[in-house]
XYZ file of C-alpha atoms in Angstrom:
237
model
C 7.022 25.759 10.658
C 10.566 25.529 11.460
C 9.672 23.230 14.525
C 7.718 20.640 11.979
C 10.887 21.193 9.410
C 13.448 20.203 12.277
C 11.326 16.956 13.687
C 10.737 16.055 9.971
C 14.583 15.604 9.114
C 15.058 13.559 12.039
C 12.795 11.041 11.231
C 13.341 11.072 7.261
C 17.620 10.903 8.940
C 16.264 7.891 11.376
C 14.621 6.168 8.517
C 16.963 6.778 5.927
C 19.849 5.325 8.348
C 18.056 2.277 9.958
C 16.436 1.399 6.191
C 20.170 1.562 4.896
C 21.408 -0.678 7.537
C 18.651 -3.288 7.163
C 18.928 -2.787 3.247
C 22.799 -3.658 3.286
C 22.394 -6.709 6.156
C 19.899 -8.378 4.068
C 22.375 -7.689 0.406
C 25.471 -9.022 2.582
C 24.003 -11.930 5.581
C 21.942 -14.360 4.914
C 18.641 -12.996 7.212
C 15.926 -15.311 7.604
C 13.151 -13.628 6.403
C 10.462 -13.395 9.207
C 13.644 -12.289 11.623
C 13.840 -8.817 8.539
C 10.039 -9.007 8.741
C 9.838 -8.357 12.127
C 14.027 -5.954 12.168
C 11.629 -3.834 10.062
C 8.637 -3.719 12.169
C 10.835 -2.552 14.941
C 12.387 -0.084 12.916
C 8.468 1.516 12.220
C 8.018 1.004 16.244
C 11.373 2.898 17.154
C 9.929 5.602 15.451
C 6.855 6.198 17.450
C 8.730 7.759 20.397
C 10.530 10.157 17.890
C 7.275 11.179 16.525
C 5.838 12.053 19.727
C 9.197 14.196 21.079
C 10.758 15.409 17.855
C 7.080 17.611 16.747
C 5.873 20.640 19.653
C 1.971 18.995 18.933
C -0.009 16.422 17.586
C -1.223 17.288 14.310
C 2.188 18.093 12.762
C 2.925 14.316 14.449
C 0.355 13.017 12.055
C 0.854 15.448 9.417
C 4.573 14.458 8.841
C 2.948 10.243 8.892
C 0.540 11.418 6.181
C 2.883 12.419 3.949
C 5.322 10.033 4.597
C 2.262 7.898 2.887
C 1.666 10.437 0.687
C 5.260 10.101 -0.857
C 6.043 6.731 -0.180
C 3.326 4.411 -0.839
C 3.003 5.166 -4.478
C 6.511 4.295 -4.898
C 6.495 0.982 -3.098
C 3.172 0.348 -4.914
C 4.908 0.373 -7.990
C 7.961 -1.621 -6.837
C 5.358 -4.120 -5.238
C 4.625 -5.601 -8.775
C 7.715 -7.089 -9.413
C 8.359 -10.426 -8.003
C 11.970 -9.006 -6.815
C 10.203 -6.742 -4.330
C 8.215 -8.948 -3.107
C 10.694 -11.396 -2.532
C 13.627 -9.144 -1.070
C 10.785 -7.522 1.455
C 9.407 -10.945 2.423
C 6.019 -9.931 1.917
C 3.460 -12.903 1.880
C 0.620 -11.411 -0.358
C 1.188 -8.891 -2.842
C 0.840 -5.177 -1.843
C 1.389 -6.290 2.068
C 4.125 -3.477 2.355
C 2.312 -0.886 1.015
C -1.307 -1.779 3.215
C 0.808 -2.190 6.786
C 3.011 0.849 5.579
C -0.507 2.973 5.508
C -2.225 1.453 8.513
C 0.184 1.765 10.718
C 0.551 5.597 10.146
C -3.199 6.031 10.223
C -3.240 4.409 13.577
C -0.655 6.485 14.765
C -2.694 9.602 13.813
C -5.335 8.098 15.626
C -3.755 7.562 18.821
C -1.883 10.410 19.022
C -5.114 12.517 17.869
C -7.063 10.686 20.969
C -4.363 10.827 24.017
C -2.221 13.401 22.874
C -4.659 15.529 21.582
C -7.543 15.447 23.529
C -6.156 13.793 26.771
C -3.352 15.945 26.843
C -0.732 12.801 27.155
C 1.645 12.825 24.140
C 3.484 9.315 25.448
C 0.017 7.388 25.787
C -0.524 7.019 22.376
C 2.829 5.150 22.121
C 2.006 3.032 24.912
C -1.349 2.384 23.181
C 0.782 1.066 19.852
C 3.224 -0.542 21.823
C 0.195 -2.558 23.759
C 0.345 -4.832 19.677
C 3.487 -3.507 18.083
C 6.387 -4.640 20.474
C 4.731 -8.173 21.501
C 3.566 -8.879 18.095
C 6.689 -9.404 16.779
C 8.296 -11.564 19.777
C 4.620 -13.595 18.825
C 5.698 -14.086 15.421
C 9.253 -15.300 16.110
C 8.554 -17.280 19.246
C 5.372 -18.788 17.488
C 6.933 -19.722 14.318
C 10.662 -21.155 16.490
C 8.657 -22.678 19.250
C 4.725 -22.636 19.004
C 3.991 -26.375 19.705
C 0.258 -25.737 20.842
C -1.860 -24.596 18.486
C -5.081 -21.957 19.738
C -8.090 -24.264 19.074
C -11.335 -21.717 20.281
C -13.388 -21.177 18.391
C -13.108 -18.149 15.521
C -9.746 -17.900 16.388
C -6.846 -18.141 14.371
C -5.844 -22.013 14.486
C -1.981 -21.016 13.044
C -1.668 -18.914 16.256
C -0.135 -21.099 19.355
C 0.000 -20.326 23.149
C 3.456 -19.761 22.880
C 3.303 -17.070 20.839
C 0.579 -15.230 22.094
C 2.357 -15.319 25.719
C 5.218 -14.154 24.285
C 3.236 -11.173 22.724
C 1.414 -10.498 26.332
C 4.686 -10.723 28.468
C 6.690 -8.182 25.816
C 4.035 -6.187 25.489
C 3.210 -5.758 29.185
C 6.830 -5.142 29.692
C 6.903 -2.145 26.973
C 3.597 -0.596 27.918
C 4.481 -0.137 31.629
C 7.750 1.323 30.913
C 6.771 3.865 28.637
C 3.706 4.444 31.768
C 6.140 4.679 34.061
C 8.202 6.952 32.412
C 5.266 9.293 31.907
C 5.024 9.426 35.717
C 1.602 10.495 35.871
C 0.259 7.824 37.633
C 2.485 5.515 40.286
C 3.557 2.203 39.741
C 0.756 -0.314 40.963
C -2.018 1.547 38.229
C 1.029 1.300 35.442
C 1.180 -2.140 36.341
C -2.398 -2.718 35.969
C -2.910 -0.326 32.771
C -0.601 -2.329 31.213
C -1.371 -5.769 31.738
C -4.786 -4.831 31.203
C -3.613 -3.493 27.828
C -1.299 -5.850 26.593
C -3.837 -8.099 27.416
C -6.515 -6.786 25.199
C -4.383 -6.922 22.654
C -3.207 -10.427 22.605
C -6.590 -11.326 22.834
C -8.058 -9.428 20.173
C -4.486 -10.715 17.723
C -5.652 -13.876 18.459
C -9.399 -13.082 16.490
C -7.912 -10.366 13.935
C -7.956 -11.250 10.302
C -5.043 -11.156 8.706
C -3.423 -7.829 8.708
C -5.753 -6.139 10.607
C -3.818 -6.660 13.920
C -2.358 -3.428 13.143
C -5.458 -1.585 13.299
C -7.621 -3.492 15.564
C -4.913 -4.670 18.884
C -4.042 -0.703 19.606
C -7.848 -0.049 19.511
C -8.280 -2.566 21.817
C -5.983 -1.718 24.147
C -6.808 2.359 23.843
C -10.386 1.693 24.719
C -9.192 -0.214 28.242
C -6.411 1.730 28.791
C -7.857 5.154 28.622
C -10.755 4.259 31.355
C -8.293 2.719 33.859
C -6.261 5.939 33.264
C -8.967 8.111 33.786
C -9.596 5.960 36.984
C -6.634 6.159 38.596
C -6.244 10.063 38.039
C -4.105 10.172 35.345
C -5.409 12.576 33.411
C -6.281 15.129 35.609
């Protein structure tokens, strides 16, 4: 218990501090908003690694997320009916906060339950999230600054553009191999091919997901490549 205690006060210390900072920036500069859409995102992704190093196993990792949800959502439910909250967190449907706020925890869970707790990997599950979460912001900014060529296949989504979804592939290639590499359990020609397989997976699948649902469906995508390959190359043995 006092293990779960210690890793809980450093995350509720790491969001309490990074939400402060982003809290005052946005009072005092003028932000644009999808640039504090996405400083936020980040600020959820930083947190992954802490919740995979700061707990001894995985179901006090998801345990802590659960009631993080448990605690906060019915407070930002609450503020998500004014107009003000809506507005100062850039949210562009009502209740958007709230819904990403409890996905991405759940997914989390999930991950960590799958290669942390039954393949024994505690970083995997990170590099699973990271496979969406770090290129789907650079997609976002680069799309909206620079996306001159709209995606025109078919089902996809025609606001996406190439630009964007490169972006999301080359950042999130970059991020999943590191964290692979750093793992060390396989060497560095299968990281390199876990993870653009991976990242890959998941810009594809953004590119189909309905909106909001990137969150939930991209790591799934890149889990259920990722974790053959793995089990390929040995690295779960």
């Amino acid at each position: 218990m006092q293990e779960f205690i210690k890793g809980a006060l450093i995350l509720c210390a790491y969001f309490g501090i990074l939400a402060s900072v982003l809290l005052l920036l946005r009072k005092l500069i003028k932000i644009p908003d999808e640039l504090f859409r996405k400083l936020l995102h980040y600020t959820m992704q930083g947190s992954y690694l802490l919740f995979v190093t700061v707990f001894v196993n995985w179901w006090h990792s998801a345990l802590f997320g659960f009631l993080i949800v448990a605690v906060a959502y019915p407070v930002f439910a609450l503020l998500g009916r004014t107009e003000s909250f809506s507005s100062f967190m850039t949210e562009r449907r009502k209740g958007e906060f709230c819904s990403s706020l409890v996905i991405a925890f759940v997914m989390l869970a999930l991950c960590n339950a799958v290669c942390w707790g039954w393949l024994g990997d505690r970083y995997f599950g990170v590099a699973c999230m990271y496979a969406w979460g770090i290129g789907d912001g650079f997609a976002a900014l680069i799309g909206k600054q620079f996306g001159r060529h709209k995606i025109r296949l078919k089902y996809a989504d025609h606001k996406k553009s190439a630009e964007g979804s490169i972006a999301m592939f080359v950042t999130s290639s970059i991020a999943v191999i590191t964290v692979l590499l750093l793992c060390g359990r396989v060497g560095v020609p299968a990281c390199i091919i876990v993870g653009l397989t991976g990242a890959g997976a998941a810009t594809v699948v953004e590119l189909y997901a309905p909106d909001g649902k990137d969150t939930m469906v991209c790591p799934l995508a890149a889990m259920a490549v990722m974790i053959p390959l793995m089990m390929l190359f040995g690295g779960f043995a």
